[in-house]
PDB file of C-alpha atoms in Angstrom:
ATOM      1  CA  UNK A   1       0.225  -0.259   0.151  1.00 41.00           C
ATOM      2  CA  UNK A   2       1.741   3.933  -1.256  1.00 44.00           C
ATOM      3  CA  UNK A   3       2.324   6.197   1.897  1.00 42.00           C
ATOM      4  CA  UNK A   4       1.917  10.067   1.511  1.00 48.00           C
ATOM      5  CA  UNK A   5       4.509  12.230   2.057  1.00 47.00           C
ATOM      6  CA  UNK A   6       3.882  12.119   5.785  1.00 47.00           C
ATOM      7  CA  UNK A   7       4.310   8.625   6.882  1.00 49.00           C
ATOM      8  CA  UNK A   8       6.618   8.530   4.263  1.00 49.00           C
ATOM      9  CA  UNK A   9       8.543  10.378   6.357  1.00 49.00           C
ATOM     10  CA  UNK A  10       7.409   8.667   9.930  1.00 49.00           C
ATOM     11  CA  UNK A  11       8.819   5.620   8.952  1.00 47.00           C
ATOM     12  CA  UNK A  12      12.921   7.160   7.560  1.00 62.00           C
ATOM     13  CA  UNK A  13      13.165   8.952  11.368  1.00 67.00           C
ATOM     14  CA  UNK A  14      11.585  11.790  11.170  1.00 80.00           C
ATOM     15  CA  UNK A  15      12.555  15.002  13.893  1.00 87.00           C
ATOM     16  CA  UNK A  16      11.571  14.174  17.140  1.00 84.00           C
ATOM     17  CA  UNK A  17      12.899  10.409  16.218  1.00 86.00           C
ATOM     18  CA  UNK A  18      16.319  11.751  14.917  1.00 86.00           C
ATOM     19  CA  UNK A  19      17.078  14.357  17.881  1.00 83.00           C
ATOM     20  CA  UNK A  20      17.731  10.237  19.957  1.00 86.00           C
ATOM     21  CA  UNK A  21      19.353   8.566  17.521  1.00 88.00           C
ATOM     22  CA  UNK A  22      22.538  10.281  16.073  1.00 89.00           C
ATOM     23  CA  UNK A  23      22.539   7.564  12.076  1.00 90.00           C
ATOM     24  CA  UNK A  24      18.425   9.028  12.167  1.00 91.00           C
ATOM     25  CA  UNK A  25      20.173  12.575  12.686  1.00 91.00           C
ATOM     26  CA  UNK A  26      22.834  12.581  10.075  1.00 92.00           C
ATOM     27  CA  UNK A  27      20.085  10.986   7.985  1.00 91.00           C
ATOM     28  CA  UNK A  28      17.426  14.597   8.803  1.00 92.00           C
ATOM     29  CA  UNK A  29      20.516  16.648   7.758  1.00 93.00           C
ATOM     30  CA  UNK A  30      21.656  15.451   4.520  1.00 93.00           C
ATOM     31  CA  UNK A  31      18.167  15.404   3.725  1.00 93.00           C
ATOM     32  CA  UNK A  32      17.186  18.509   4.230  1.00 94.00           C
ATOM     33  CA  UNK A  33      21.615  20.783   5.409  1.00 94.00           C
ATOM     34  CA  UNK A  34      20.786  21.526   0.105  1.00 94.00           C
ATOM     35  CA  UNK A  35      16.978  23.525   1.148  1.00 94.00           C
ATOM     36  CA  UNK A  36      17.698  25.247   3.909  1.00 95.00           C
ATOM     37  CA  UNK A  37      21.301  27.266   2.879  1.00 94.00           C
ATOM     38  CA  UNK A  38      19.277  28.085  -0.269  1.00 93.00           C
ATOM     39  CA  UNK A  39      17.420  29.833   2.513  1.00 93.00           C
ATOM     40  CA  UNK A  40      19.492  31.111   4.327  1.00 93.00           C
ATOM     41  CA  UNK A  41      21.177  32.316   1.015  1.00 92.00           C
ATOM     42  CA  UNK A  42      17.736  34.625   0.154  1.00 90.00           C
ATOM     43  CA  UNK A  43      18.960  36.363   3.243  1.00 90.00           C
ATOM     44  CA  UNK A  44      22.438  36.798   4.125  1.00 89.00           C
ATOM     45  CA  UNK A  45      25.643  37.491   1.135  1.00 86.00           C
ATOM     46  CA  UNK A  46      28.628  36.858   3.462  1.00 89.00           C
ATOM     47  CA  UNK A  47      29.295  32.640   3.002  1.00 91.00           C
ATOM     48  CA  UNK A  48      31.276  32.847   7.552  1.00 91.00           C
ATOM     49  CA  UNK A  49      27.015  34.107   7.824  1.00 90.00           C
ATOM     50  CA  UNK A  50      25.437  31.279   5.861  1.00 92.00           C
ATOM     51  CA  UNK A  51      27.127  28.749   7.987  1.00 93.00           C
ATOM     52  CA  UNK A  52      27.007  29.854  11.122  1.00 92.00           C
ATOM     53  CA  UNK A  53      23.275  30.089  10.481  1.00 94.00           C
ATOM     54  CA  UNK A  54      22.426  27.026   9.138  1.00 94.00           C
ATOM     55  CA  UNK A  55      24.078  24.998  11.491  1.00 93.00           C
ATOM     56  CA  UNK A  56      22.405  27.282  14.385  1.00 94.00           C
ATOM     57  CA  UNK A  57      18.929  25.878  12.433  1.00 94.00           C
ATOM     58  CA  UNK A  58      20.201  22.522  12.861  1.00 94.00           C
ATOM     59  CA  UNK A  59      21.148  22.835  16.456  1.00 92.00           C
ATOM     60  CA  UNK A  60      17.594  25.009  17.070  1.00 93.00           C
ATOM     61  CA  UNK A  61      16.205  21.330  15.647  1.00 91.00           C
ATOM     62  CA  UNK A  62      17.478  19.960  19.015  1.00 88.00           C
ATOM     63  CA  UNK A  63      14.614  21.918  21.457  1.00 88.00           C
ATOM     64  CA  UNK A  64      12.483  21.592  18.588  1.00 90.00           C
ATOM     65  CA  UNK A  65      11.551  18.788  17.994  1.00 90.00           C
ATOM     66  CA  UNK A  66       8.529  17.914  20.062  1.00 88.00           C
ATOM     67  CA  UNK A  67       6.990  21.085  17.586  1.00 89.00           C
ATOM     68  CA  UNK A  68       6.642  18.373  13.992  1.00 89.00           C
ATOM     69  CA  UNK A  69       3.771  17.503  13.115  1.00 87.00           C
ATOM     70  CA  UNK A  70       3.611  16.022  10.702  1.00 84.00           C
ATOM     71  CA  UNK A  71       0.012  15.994   9.464  1.00 83.00           C
ATOM     72  CA  UNK A  72       0.190  20.262   9.503  1.00 81.00           C
ATOM     73  CA  UNK A  73       2.729  20.109   6.833  1.00 83.00           C
ATOM     74  CA  UNK A  74       6.577  18.662   5.734  1.00 89.00           C
ATOM     75  CA  UNK A  75       9.330  18.415   7.126  1.00 91.00           C
ATOM     76  CA  UNK A  76      11.050  21.066   4.849  1.00 92.00           C
ATOM     77  CA  UNK A  77       7.989  24.032   6.025  1.00 92.00           C
ATOM     78  CA  UNK A  78       8.714  23.124   9.315  1.00 93.00           C
ATOM     79  CA  UNK A  79      11.939  23.552   9.469  1.00 94.00           C
ATOM     80  CA  UNK A  80      11.752  27.080   6.962  1.00 94.00           C
ATOM     81  CA  UNK A  81       9.552  27.802  10.086  1.00 93.00           C
ATOM     82  CA  UNK A  82      12.632  27.148  12.722  1.00 94.00           C
ATOM     83  CA  UNK A  83      15.103  28.880  10.132  1.00 94.00           C
ATOM     84  CA  UNK A  84      12.265  32.193   9.676  1.00 92.00           C
ATOM     85  CA  UNK A  85      13.405  32.464  13.561  1.00 92.00           C
ATOM     86  CA  UNK A  86      16.997  31.539  13.505  1.00 93.00           C
ATOM     87  CA  UNK A  87      17.476  34.856  10.308  1.00 91.00           C
ATOM     88  CA  UNK A  88      15.721  37.172  12.179  1.00 89.00           C
ATOM     89  CA  UNK A  89      16.972  36.226  15.506  1.00 88.00           C
ATOM     90  CA  UNK A  90      20.055  37.346  13.751  1.00 86.00           C
ATOM     91  CA  UNK A  91      18.727  39.982  12.470  1.00 82.00           C
ATOM     92  CA  UNK A  92      18.402  41.205  15.493  1.00 82.00           C
ATOM     93  CA  UNK A  93      21.152  41.010  16.972  1.00 81.00           C
ATOM     94  CA  UNK A  94      23.389  42.789  14.365  1.00 75.00           C
ATOM     95  CA  UNK A  95      20.936  45.642  14.629  1.00 73.00           C
ATOM     96  CA  UNK A  96      21.523  46.069  18.276  1.00 74.00           C
ATOM     97  CA  UNK A  97      25.531  45.342  18.453  1.00 69.00           C
ATOM     98  CA  UNK A  98      27.443  49.040  17.225  1.00 49.00           C
ATOM     99  CA  UNK A  99      30.728  47.194  18.027  1.00 54.00           C
ATOM    100  CA  UNK A 100      31.159  44.116  14.857  1.00 57.00           C
ATOM    101  CA  UNK A 101      33.866  43.126  15.986  1.00 59.00           C
ATOM    102  CA  UNK A 102      33.228  40.516  18.467  1.00 56.00           C
ATOM    103  CA  UNK A 103      31.176  38.426  16.273  1.00 53.00           C
ATOM    104  CA  UNK A 104      33.380  38.173  13.769  1.00 58.00           C
ATOM    105  CA  UNK A 105      36.425  37.049  16.564  1.00 58.00           C
ATOM    106  CA  UNK A 106      33.548  34.631  17.672  1.00 54.00           C
ATOM    107  CA  UNK A 107      33.757  32.924  13.882  1.00 61.00           C
ATOM    108  CA  UNK A 108      34.338  29.497  13.590  1.00 62.00           C
ATOM    109  CA  UNK A 109      36.996  29.117  10.819  1.00 65.00           C
ATOM    110  CA  UNK A 110      35.916  27.919   6.965  1.00 72.00           C
ATOM    111  CA  UNK A 111      38.234  25.807   4.469  1.00 75.00           C
ATOM    112  CA  UNK A 112      38.382  27.407   1.277  1.00 75.00           C
ATOM    113  CA  UNK A 113      36.560  24.459   0.209  1.00 78.00           C
ATOM    114  CA  UNK A 114      33.968  25.323   2.025  1.00 80.00           C
ATOM    115  CA  UNK A 115      33.604  29.061   1.700  1.00 81.00           C
ATOM    116  CA  UNK A 116      34.427  28.721  -2.640  1.00 82.00           C
ATOM    117  CA  UNK A 117      31.410  26.226  -2.148  1.00 84.00           C
ATOM    118  CA  UNK A 118      28.819  28.228   0.230  1.00 85.00           C
ATOM    119  CA  UNK A 119      30.186  31.576  -3.146  1.00 82.00           C
ATOM    120  CA  UNK A 120      28.343  30.257  -5.197  1.00 81.00           C
ATOM    121  CA  UNK A 121      25.125  29.283  -3.676  1.00 81.00           C
ATOM    122  CA  UNK A 122      25.003  33.062  -2.766  1.00 82.00           C
ATOM    123  CA  UNK A 123      25.766  33.855  -6.145  1.00 81.00           C
ATOM    124  CA  UNK A 124      22.627  30.973  -7.234  1.00 77.00           C
ATOM    125  CA  UNK A 125      19.999  32.913  -4.289  1.00 76.00           C
ATOM    126  CA  UNK A 126      21.269  35.962  -5.070  1.00 75.00           C
ATOM    127  CA  UNK A 127      17.371  36.829  -7.367  1.00 71.00           C
ATOM    128  CA  UNK A 128      16.177  35.690  -4.400  1.00 67.00           C
ATOM    129  CA  UNK A 129      17.720  37.746  -2.624  1.00 74.00           C
ATOM    130  CA  UNK A 130      16.398  40.695  -4.536  1.00 69.00           C
ATOM    131  CA  UNK A 131      13.395  39.568  -4.299  1.00 64.00           C
ATOM    132  CA  UNK A 132      12.654  40.304  -0.780  1.00 68.00           C
ATOM    133  CA  UNK A 133      14.234  43.143  -0.798  1.00 70.00           C
ATOM    134  CA  UNK A 134      11.011  44.323  -2.860  1.00 67.00           C
ATOM    135  CA  UNK A 135       9.017  42.963   0.231  1.00 73.00           C
ATOM    136  CA  UNK A 136      10.304  45.173   3.015  1.00 77.00           C
ATOM    137  CA  UNK A 137       8.196  48.048   2.731  1.00 76.00           C
ATOM    138  CA  UNK A 138       4.792  45.305   3.632  1.00 83.00           C
ATOM    139  CA  UNK A 139       3.684  44.806   6.845  1.00 87.00           C
ATOM    140  CA  UNK A 140       5.642  41.146   8.695  1.00 88.00           C
ATOM    141  CA  UNK A 141       2.796  39.197   8.707  1.00 90.00           C
ATOM    142  CA  UNK A 142       2.175  39.709   4.529  1.00 90.00           C
ATOM    143  CA  UNK A 143       5.227  39.613   4.225  1.00 88.00           C
ATOM    144  CA  UNK A 144       6.966  36.033   5.603  1.00 90.00           C
ATOM    145  CA  UNK A 145       3.505  34.417   3.796  1.00 92.00           C
ATOM    146  CA  UNK A 146       4.478  35.816   0.217  1.00 88.00           C
ATOM    147  CA  UNK A 147       8.463  35.170   0.346  1.00 86.00           C
ATOM    148  CA  UNK A 148       7.759  31.673   2.086  1.00 91.00           C
ATOM    149  CA  UNK A 149       5.462  31.021  -1.525  1.00 90.00           C
ATOM    150  CA  UNK A 150       6.810  33.529  -4.106  1.00 84.00           C
ATOM    151  CA  UNK A 151      10.380  33.315  -2.993  1.00 81.00           C
ATOM    152  CA  UNK A 152      11.086  29.685  -1.093  1.00 89.00           C
ATOM    153  CA  UNK A 153       8.600  27.826  -3.281  1.00 89.00           C
ATOM    154  CA  UNK A 154       5.813  26.575  -0.595  1.00 92.00           C
ATOM    155  CA  UNK A 155       2.516  26.099  -1.252  1.00 92.00           C
ATOM    156  CA  UNK A 156      -0.051  28.025   0.413  1.00 93.00           C
ATOM    157  CA  UNK A 157      -0.678  25.329   3.504  1.00 93.00           C
ATOM    158  CA  UNK A 158       2.632  24.931   3.823  1.00 93.00           C
ATOM    159  CA  UNK A 159       3.806  28.200   4.236  1.00 93.00           C
ATOM    160  CA  UNK A 160       0.970  27.816   6.653  1.00 93.00           C
ATOM    161  CA  UNK A 161       2.409  25.794   8.838  1.00 92.00           C
ATOM    162  CA  UNK A 162       5.129  27.003   8.720  1.00 92.00           C
ATOM    163  CA  UNK A 163       4.340  30.509  10.691  1.00 92.00           C
ATOM    164  CA  UNK A 164       2.073  28.961  13.028  1.00 90.00           C
ATOM    165  CA  UNK A 165      -1.506  30.413  11.080  1.00 92.00           C
ATOM    166  CA  UNK A 166      -4.532  29.306   8.945  1.00 93.00           C
ATOM    167  CA  UNK A 167      -4.149  28.188   4.957  1.00 93.00           C
ATOM    168  CA  UNK A 168      -7.614  30.653   5.223  1.00 94.00           C
ATOM    169  CA  UNK A 169      -5.448  33.500   6.969  1.00 95.00           C
ATOM    170  CA  UNK A 170      -1.712  33.227   4.525  1.00 94.00           C
ATOM    171  CA  UNK A 171      -4.644  33.234   2.153  1.00 94.00           C
ATOM    172  CA  UNK A 172      -5.974  36.816   2.933  1.00 94.00           C
ATOM    173  CA  UNK A 173      -2.397  37.578   3.917  1.00 93.00           C
ATOM    174  CA  UNK A 174      -1.354  36.858   0.378  1.00 92.00           C
ATOM    175  CA  UNK A 175      -3.503  38.446  -1.720  1.00 91.00           C
ATOM    176  CA  UNK A 176      -3.649  41.456   0.484  1.00 90.00           C
ATOM    177  CA  UNK A 177       1.169  41.603  -0.069  1.00 87.00           C
ATOM    178  CA  UNK A 178       0.411  40.722  -3.839  1.00 86.00           C
ATOM    179  CA  UNK A 179      -2.788  43.510  -4.232  1.00 85.00           C
ATOM    180  CA  UNK A 180      -0.087  46.328  -2.162  1.00 81.00           C
ATOM    181  CA  UNK A 181       2.996  45.885  -4.654  1.00 77.00           C
ATOM    182  CA  UNK A 182       0.142  46.277  -7.890  1.00 78.00           C
ATOM    183  CA  UNK A 183      -0.706  49.803  -6.418  1.00 69.00           C
ATOM    184  CA  UNK A 184       3.158  50.259  -5.708  1.00 63.00           C
ATOM    185  CA  UNK A 185       4.412  49.147  -8.798  1.00 59.00           C
ATOM    186  CA  UNK A 186       1.593  51.508 -10.688  1.00 58.00           C
ATOM    187  CA  UNK A 187       2.591  54.876  -8.222  1.00 56.00           C
ATOM    188  CA  UNK A 188       5.961  54.575  -9.215  1.00 51.00           C
ATOM    189  CA  UNK A 189       5.671  53.731 -12.818  1.00 52.00           C
ATOM    190  CA  UNK A 190       3.323  57.069 -12.720  1.00 51.00           C
ATOM    191  CA  UNK A 191       6.089  58.695 -11.472  1.00 48.00           C
ATOM    192  CA  UNK A 192       8.844  57.691 -13.782  1.00 46.00           C
ATOM    193  CA  UNK A 193      11.057  55.691 -11.301  1.00 44.00           C
ATOM    194  CA  UNK A 194      14.620  54.288 -11.755  1.00 44.00           C
ATOM    195  CA  UNK A 195      14.843  50.896 -12.606  1.00 39.00           C
ATOM    196  CA  UNK A 196      16.820  49.959  -8.327  1.00 40.00           C
ATOM    197  CA  UNK A 197      13.065  51.565  -7.226  1.00 40.00           C
ATOM    198  CA  UNK A 198      10.570  49.695  -9.182  1.00 40.00           C
ATOM    199  CA  UNK A 199       8.898  46.438  -7.536  1.00 43.00           C
ATOM    200  CA  UNK A 200       9.928  43.137  -8.447  1.00 48.00           C
ATOM    201  CA  UNK A 201       6.824  42.361 -10.622  1.00 45.00           C
ATOM    202  CA  UNK A 202       7.531  38.109 -10.540  1.00 49.00           C
ATOM    203  CA  UNK A 203       6.329  38.369  -6.829  1.00 50.00           C
ATOM    204  CA  UNK A 204       2.671  39.534  -8.062  1.00 47.00           C
ATOM    205  CA  UNK A 205       2.312  36.075 -10.472  1.00 47.00           C
ATOM    206  CA  UNK A 206       1.261  32.586  -8.053  1.00 44.00           C
ATOM    207  CA  UNK A 207       3.218  29.349  -9.642  1.00 48.00           C
ATOM    208  CA  UNK A 208       1.678  26.286 -10.646  1.00 40.00           C
ATOM    209  CA  UNK A 209      -0.034  24.997  -8.016  1.00 43.00           C
ATOM    210  CA  UNK A 210       0.014  26.534  -5.673  1.00 50.00           C
ATOM    211  CA  UNK A 211      -3.830  27.677  -4.501  1.00 44.00           C
TER     212      UNK A 211
END
């Protein structure tokens, strides 16, 4: 009998099982590390920071494994929820620091191969960072839904799961966000703005299978 995605994840060791078994955790890490690094690379442009945040996200899994509910969404959607919290915390921390030396001195050293690999990922995800920059003026809730769906390619139910809200709420926020971007694109177009100031209109479209 075929099994659904949630059941398949349970059989191969979900987060709750993985945190109690080093072998399962290694498999869990390998299963998701590329997706998590892509998520981070869409939000930061420094390889050391990307490596540190990716490691912190998987450390956070150890404390949050009990919160994963297979019926509410995939492992990836759940991990993206954790990743958003980790990245947001880092941004707040950096904003509070007037002196950057302390953060730099605390970094672990990366091998040349590690830096090259992460820099390749950062280059590949630069369009995602530009897309996220276009969302900065949206309210937090609306921006979070839009970035998870359009930039991170989650479905509406998965984005709702990552944010801990109902799918209908995610749909309403998505509609409001796109309406706001359309309005901003229209108003800026009437003023003949510089190209760099124009919102990314690709964010306005629903991707196939999203609804």
